[in-house]
XYZ file of C-alpha atoms in Angstrom:
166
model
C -15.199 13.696 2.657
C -13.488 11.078 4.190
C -14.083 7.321 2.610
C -13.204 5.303 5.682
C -13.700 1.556 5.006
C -14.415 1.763 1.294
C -11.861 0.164 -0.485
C -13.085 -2.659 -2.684
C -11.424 -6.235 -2.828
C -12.085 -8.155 -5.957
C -10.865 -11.561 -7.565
C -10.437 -10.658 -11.572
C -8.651 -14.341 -11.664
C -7.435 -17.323 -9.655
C -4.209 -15.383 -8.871
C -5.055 -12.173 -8.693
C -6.262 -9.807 -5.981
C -7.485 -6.258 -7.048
C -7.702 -3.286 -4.140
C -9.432 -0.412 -5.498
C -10.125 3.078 -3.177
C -10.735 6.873 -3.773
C -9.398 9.403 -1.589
C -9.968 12.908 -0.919
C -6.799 14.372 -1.888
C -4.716 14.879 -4.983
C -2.963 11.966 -6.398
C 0.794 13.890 -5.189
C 0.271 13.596 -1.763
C -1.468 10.008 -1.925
C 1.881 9.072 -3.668
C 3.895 11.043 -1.031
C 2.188 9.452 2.015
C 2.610 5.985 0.317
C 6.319 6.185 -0.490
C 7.935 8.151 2.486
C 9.375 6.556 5.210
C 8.319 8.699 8.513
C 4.539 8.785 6.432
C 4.335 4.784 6.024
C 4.822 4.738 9.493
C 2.209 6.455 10.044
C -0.794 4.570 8.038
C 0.938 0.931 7.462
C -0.446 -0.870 10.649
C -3.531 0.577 10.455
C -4.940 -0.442 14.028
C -3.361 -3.378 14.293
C -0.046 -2.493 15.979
C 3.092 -0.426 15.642
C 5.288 -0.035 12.562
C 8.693 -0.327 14.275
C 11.042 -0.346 10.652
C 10.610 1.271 7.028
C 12.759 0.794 4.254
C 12.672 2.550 1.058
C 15.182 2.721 -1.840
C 12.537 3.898 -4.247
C 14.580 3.158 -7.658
C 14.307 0.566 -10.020
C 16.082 -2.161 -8.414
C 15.416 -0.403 -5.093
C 14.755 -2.662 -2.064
C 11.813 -2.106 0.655
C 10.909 -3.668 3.815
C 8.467 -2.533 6.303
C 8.011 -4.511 10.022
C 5.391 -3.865 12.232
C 5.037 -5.764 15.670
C 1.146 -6.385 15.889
C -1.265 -5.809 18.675
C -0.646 -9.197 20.470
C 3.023 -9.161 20.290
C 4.646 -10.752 17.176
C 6.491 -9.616 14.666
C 5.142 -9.157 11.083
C 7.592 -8.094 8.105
C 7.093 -7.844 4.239
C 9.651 -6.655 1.475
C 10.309 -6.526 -1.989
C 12.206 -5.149 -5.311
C 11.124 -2.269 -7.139
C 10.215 -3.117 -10.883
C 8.688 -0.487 -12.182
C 8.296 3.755 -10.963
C 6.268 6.309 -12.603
C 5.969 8.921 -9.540
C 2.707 10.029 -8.926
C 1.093 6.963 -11.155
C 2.400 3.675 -10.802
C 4.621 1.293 -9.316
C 5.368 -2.139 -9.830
C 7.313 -3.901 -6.870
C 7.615 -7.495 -5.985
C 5.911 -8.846 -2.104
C 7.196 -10.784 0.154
C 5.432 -11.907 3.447
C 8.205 -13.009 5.661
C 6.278 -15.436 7.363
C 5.426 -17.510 4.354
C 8.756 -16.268 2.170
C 7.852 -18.705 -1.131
C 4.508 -16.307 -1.745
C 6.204 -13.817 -3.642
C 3.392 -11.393 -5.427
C 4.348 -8.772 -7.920
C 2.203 -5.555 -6.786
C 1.067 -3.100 -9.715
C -0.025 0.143 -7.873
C -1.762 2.686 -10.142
C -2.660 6.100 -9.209
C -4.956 8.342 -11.002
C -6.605 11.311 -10.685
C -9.920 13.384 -11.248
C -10.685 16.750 -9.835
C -8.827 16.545 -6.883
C -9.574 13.034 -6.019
C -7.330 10.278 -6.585
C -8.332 6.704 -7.104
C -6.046 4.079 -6.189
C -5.299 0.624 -7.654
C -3.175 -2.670 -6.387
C -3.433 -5.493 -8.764
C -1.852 -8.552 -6.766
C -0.260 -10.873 -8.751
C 0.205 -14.193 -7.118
C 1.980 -17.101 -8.856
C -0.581 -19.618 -8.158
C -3.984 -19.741 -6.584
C -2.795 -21.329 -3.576
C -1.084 -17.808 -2.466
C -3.939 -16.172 -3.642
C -6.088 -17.641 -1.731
C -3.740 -18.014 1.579
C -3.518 -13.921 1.311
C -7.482 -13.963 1.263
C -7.614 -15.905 3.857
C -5.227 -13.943 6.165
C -7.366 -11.639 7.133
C -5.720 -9.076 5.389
C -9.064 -7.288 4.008
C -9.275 -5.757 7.581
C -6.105 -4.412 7.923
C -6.059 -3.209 4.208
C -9.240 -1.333 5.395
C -7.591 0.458 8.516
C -4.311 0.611 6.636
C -5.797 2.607 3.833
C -8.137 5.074 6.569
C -5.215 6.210 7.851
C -3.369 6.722 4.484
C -5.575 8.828 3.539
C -5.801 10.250 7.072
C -2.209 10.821 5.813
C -2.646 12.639 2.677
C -5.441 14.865 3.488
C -2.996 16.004 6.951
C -0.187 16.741 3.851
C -2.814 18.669 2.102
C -3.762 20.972 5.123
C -0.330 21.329 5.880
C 0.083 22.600 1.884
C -2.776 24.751 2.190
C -1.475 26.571 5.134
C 2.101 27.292 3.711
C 0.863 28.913 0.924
């Protein structure tokens, strides 16, 4: 049961952005696939180029970075501080898109799970409604759609792979 495209995008207020999705695969490998290096690399870009560097100090206080250089040939980079890590459930971790560096977003990723599916949950917290709105407006709903079909791509491959070793 894959549930390609179905993450929903909603505005609870002007500076916040909430991502909600279900996947088909228990909330440990959803957290595995979205946290590991050689994994991110594999879902990040969705379609829309090539992950070329991931960084991740997963620790309070932790730094990450990922770049990707997109489809038509430009460089794209985000990073951020680690606030907050309850493995498997939540992590809090500040945003920064390189391109527009004074946007910094503090990202609240919750992860929970019911019989063997695994909702999760990025609340977005801009600092005004100008960033908000500017990360609407990016396009990014697209690429958050492709990003998070191949995470789960992702997962459900790390489930198999379980499966099979036992």
């Amino acid at each position: 049961m894959t549930t390609s495209g179905t993450a929903v995008v909603t505005l609870p207020t002007d500076t916040q952005i909430l991502i909600e999705r279900e996947f088909d695969a228990p909330r440990h490998l959803v957290y595995k696939a979205y946290t590991t290096p050689e994994l991110i690399k594999r879902w990040w870009a969705g379609d829309r180029g090539e992950v070329t560097s991931v960084e991740v100090d997963l620790r309070v206080g932790g730094r990450w970075r990922y770049v990707m250089v997109a489809n038509g040939g430009f460089e794209v980079a985000f990073h951020g501080e680690y606030r907050e890590i309850v493995p498997n459930e939540r992590i809090v971790s500040t945003e920064v898109f390189e391109g527009m560096p004074d946007g910094k977003a503090v990202d609240t990723l919750t992860l929970t799970e019911r019989d063997g599916c695994t909702t999760l949950a990025i609340l977005v917290q801009h600092s005004c409604q100008e960033h908000r709105d500017a990360h609407i407006g990016s396009g990014m709903e697209d690429g958050l759609q492709e990003a998070l079909d191949h995470l789960e791509r992702v997962a459900e491959s790390l489930a198999e792979e379980s499966s099979r070793s036992e």
